[in-house]
């Protein structure tokens, strides 16, 4: 009888172990799915971090360019103001101190080869 009781006890333990293992096996696909979702989220986070870094770099570059544009606009305003004053002096034919204005013409420099200069000098 003792052998039957011990076998029944062993059978009950084995049935409990089987039930536990079945429950764990049922959880494995859920855990795999969660792990897959976690990996996808991590990949998306990596992409977003890269985008944030690129945006920060572009924001910095934009700030530098806006600053440069502001400086160039200020220089242009000064040049336009200076040009307007020069234009007024020339249009009246006199400078601010009463002297006659001499128009200034800006001519770009041109590189002329020495052979051309020699040829023109010999003519």
Coordinates of C-alpha atoms in Angstrom, one line a residue, residues 12-120:
X12 CA 0.5 14.5 -8.0
X13 CA 3.9 16.2 -7.9
X14 CA 4.5 15.4 -11.6
X15 CA 1.0 16.7 -12.6
X16 CA 1.7 19.9 -10.7
X17 CA 5.1 20.2 -12.4
X18 CA 3.5 19.6 -15.8
X19 CA 0.9 22.3 -15.1
X20 CA 3.6 24.7 -14.1
X21 CA 5.7 24.0 -17.3
X22 CA 2.6 24.3 -19.5
X23 CA 1.9 27.7 -18.0
X24 CA 5.5 28.8 -18.6
X25 CA 5.4 27.5 -22.2
X26 CA 2.3 29.5 -22.8
X27 CA 4.1 32.7 -21.6
X28 CA 7.1 32.2 -23.9
X29 CA 5.4 33.5 -27.1
X30 CA 4.1 36.5 -25.2
X31 CA 7.6 37.2 -23.9
X32 CA 9.0 36.8 -27.4
X33 CA 6.5 39.3 -28.7
X34 CA 7.3 41.7 -25.9
X35 CA 11.0 41.4 -26.7
X36 CA 10.4 42.0 -30.4
X37 CA 8.3 45.1 -29.6
X38 CA 11.1 46.3 -27.2
X39 CA 13.7 45.9 -29.9
X40 CA 11.6 47.8 -32.4
X41 CA 11.1 50.6 -29.8
X42 CA 14.8 50.7 -29.2
X43 CA 15.5 51.0 -32.9
X44 CA 13.0 53.8 -33.3
X45 CA 14.6 55.6 -30.3
X46 CA 18.0 55.4 -31.9
X47 CA 16.6 56.9 -35.1
X48 CA 14.9 59.7 -33.1
X49 CA 18.1 60.4 -31.2
X50 CA 19.9 60.8 -34.6
X51 CA 17.2 63.1 -35.9
X52 CA 17.5 65.2 -32.7
X53 CA 21.3 65.5 -33.2
X54 CA 20.8 66.5 -36.8
X55 CA 18.2 69.1 -35.9
X56 CA 20.5 70.5 -33.2
X57 CA 23.3 70.8 -35.7
X58 CA 21.0 72.5 -38.2
X59 CA 19.6 74.8 -35.6
X60 CA 23.1 75.9 -34.7
X61 CA 24.0 76.3 -38.4
X62 CA 20.8 78.3 -38.9
X63 CA 21.6 80.6 -36.0
X64 CA 25.1 81.2 -37.4
X65 CA 23.7 82.0 -40.8
X66 CA 21.0 84.3 -39.4
X67 CA 23.7 86.2 -37.5
X68 CA 25.8 86.5 -40.6
X69 CA 22.8 87.7 -42.6
X70 CA 22.2 90.3 -40.0
X71 CA 25.8 91.5 -40.2
X72 CA 25.6 91.6 -44.0
X73 CA 22.3 93.5 -44.0
X74 CA 23.9 96.0 -41.6
X75 CA 26.9 96.4 -43.9
X76 CA 24.6 96.8 -46.9
X77 CA 22.6 99.5 -45.2
X78 CA 25.8 101.3 -44.4
X79 CA 27.0 101.0 -48.0
X80 CA 23.6 102.1 -49.3
X81 CA 23.7 105.1 -46.9
X82 CA 27.2 106.0 -48.0
X83 CA 26.3 105.6 -51.6
X84 CA 23.2 107.8 -51.2
X85 CA 25.4 110.5 -49.6
X86 CA 28.0 110.2 -52.4
X87 CA 25.2 110.4 -55.0
X88 CA 23.7 113.5 -53.4
X89 CA 27.1 115.3 -53.5
X90 CA 27.6 114.4 -57.1
X91 CA 24.1 115.4 -58.1
X92 CA 24.6 118.9 -56.7
X93 CA 28.1 119.2 -58.2
X94 CA 29.6 120.2 -54.9
X95 CA 30.8 118.4 -51.8
X96 CA 29.7 119.2 -48.3
X97 CA 32.5 121.7 -47.8
X98 CA 31.6 123.7 -50.9
X99 CA 34.3 122.3 -53.3
X100 CA 33.4 121.0 -56.7
X101 CA 32.8 117.3 -56.6
X102 CA 34.9 115.1 -58.8
X103 CA 33.1 112.0 -59.9
X104 CA 34.9 108.8 -59.0
X105 CA 34.6 105.9 -61.4
X106 CA 35.6 102.5 -60.3
X107 CA 37.3 100.4 -63.0
X108 CA 38.1 96.8 -62.4
X109 CA 41.7 95.8 -62.8
X110 CA 42.6 93.7 -65.8
X111 CA 45.6 91.6 -66.1
X112 CA 47.3 92.3 -69.4
X113 CA 50.1 89.9 -70.5
X114 CA 53.5 91.5 -70.9
X115 CA 53.7 90.4 -74.5
X116 CA 50.6 92.5 -75.3
X117 CA 52.1 95.5 -73.5
X118 CA 55.4 95.1 -75.4
X119 CA 53.5 94.8 -78.7
X120 CA 51.5 98.0 -78.0

